[in-house]
């Protein structure tokens, strides 16, 4: 089941990000190719890569953290279910 969730997430991210990445990447490649020095072009591509990669790393850290929090909350699931049932009846 987890494999299907990851596949779905990958598909959605790829589908949503492709139009943005294509236009931005082509612009950065043109700028890097027409830069005055090789190192300036490398710097532009490095900044673009960091800007693209850091959000994905942060999301993966947040997902990992939230999964550990869900595991901790699962211990109290029977009590929470009972409390929710009482609240709904009242």
Coordinates of C-alpha atoms in Angstrom, one line a residue:
X1 CA 0.0 0.0 0.0
X2 CA 2.8 2.4 0.8
X3 CA 4.3 1.9 -2.6
X4 CA 1.1 3.0 -4.2
X5 CA 1.0 6.1 -2.0
X6 CA 4.6 7.0 -3.0
X7 CA 3.8 6.3 -6.7
X8 CA 0.8 8.6 -6.5
X9 CA 2.7 11.4 -4.8
X10 CA 5.6 11.1 -7.3
X11 CA 3.1 11.2 -10.2
X12 CA 1.3 14.3 -8.8
X13 CA 4.5 16.2 -8.1
X14 CA 5.8 15.4 -11.6
X15 CA 2.6 16.4 -13.2
X16 CA 2.3 19.7 -11.3
X17 CA 6.0 20.7 -11.5
X18 CA 6.8 19.9 -15.1
X19 CA 5.4 23.1 -16.7
X20 CA 7.1 25.3 -14.2
X21 CA 10.4 23.5 -14.2
X22 CA 10.6 23.4 -18.0
X23 CA 10.3 27.1 -18.5
X24 CA 12.5 28.1 -15.6
X25 CA 15.2 25.5 -16.5
X26 CA 15.3 26.7 -20.1
X27 CA 15.7 30.3 -19.0
X28 CA 18.5 29.4 -16.5
X29 CA 20.3 27.3 -19.2
X30 CA 20.1 30.3 -21.6
X31 CA 21.4 32.6 -18.9
X32 CA 24.2 30.2 -17.9
X33 CA 25.2 29.6 -21.5
X34 CA 25.5 33.3 -22.2
X35 CA 27.2 34.2 -18.9
X36 CA 30.7 35.8 -19.1
X37 CA 32.5 33.0 -17.3
X38 CA 32.1 29.3 -16.7
X39 CA 32.0 29.8 -13.0
X40 CA 29.2 32.3 -13.2
X41 CA 27.1 29.9 -15.2
X42 CA 27.9 27.1 -12.8
X43 CA 26.9 29.4 -9.9
X44 CA 23.5 30.1 -11.6
X45 CA 22.8 26.5 -12.2
X46 CA 23.8 25.6 -8.6
X47 CA 21.5 28.2 -7.1
X48 CA 18.7 26.9 -9.4
X49 CA 19.4 23.3 -8.2
X50 CA 19.4 24.3 -4.6
X51 CA 16.1 26.2 -5.0
X52 CA 14.5 23.2 -6.6
X53 CA 15.9 20.6 -4.2
X54 CA 15.6 22.2 -0.8
X55 CA 11.8 22.3 -0.7
X56 CA 11.7 18.6 -1.5
X57 CA 14.2 17.8 1.3
X58 CA 12.1 19.9 3.7
X59 CA 8.9 18.1 2.7
X60 CA 10.6 14.7 3.2
X61 CA 11.7 15.7 6.7
X62 CA 8.3 16.9 7.6
X63 CA 6.7 13.7 6.3
X64 CA 9.1 11.6 8.3
X65 CA 8.4 13.7 11.4
X66 CA 4.7 13.6 11.0
X67 CA 4.7 9.8 10.6
X68 CA 6.5 9.4 13.9
X69 CA 3.9 11.7 15.5
X70 CA 1.1 9.6 14.0
X71 CA 2.6 6.5 15.5
X72 CA 2.7 8.2 18.9
X73 CA -0.9 9.3 18.6
X74 CA -2.0 5.7 17.6
X75 CA -1.3 4.6 21.1
X76 CA -4.2 6.8 22.3
X77 CA -6.5 5.9 19.5
X78 CA -9.0 3.9 21.5
X79 CA -9.3 6.6 24.1
X80 CA -9.7 9.3 21.4
X81 CA -12.4 7.2 19.6
X82 CA -14.3 6.8 22.9
X83 CA -14.1 10.6 23.6
X84 CA -15.2 11.5 20.1
X85 CA -18.2 9.1 20.4
X86 CA -19.2 10.6 23.7
X87 CA -19.0 14.1 22.3
X88 CA -21.1 13.1 19.3
X89 CA -23.8 11.6 21.5
X90 CA -23.9 14.7 23.7

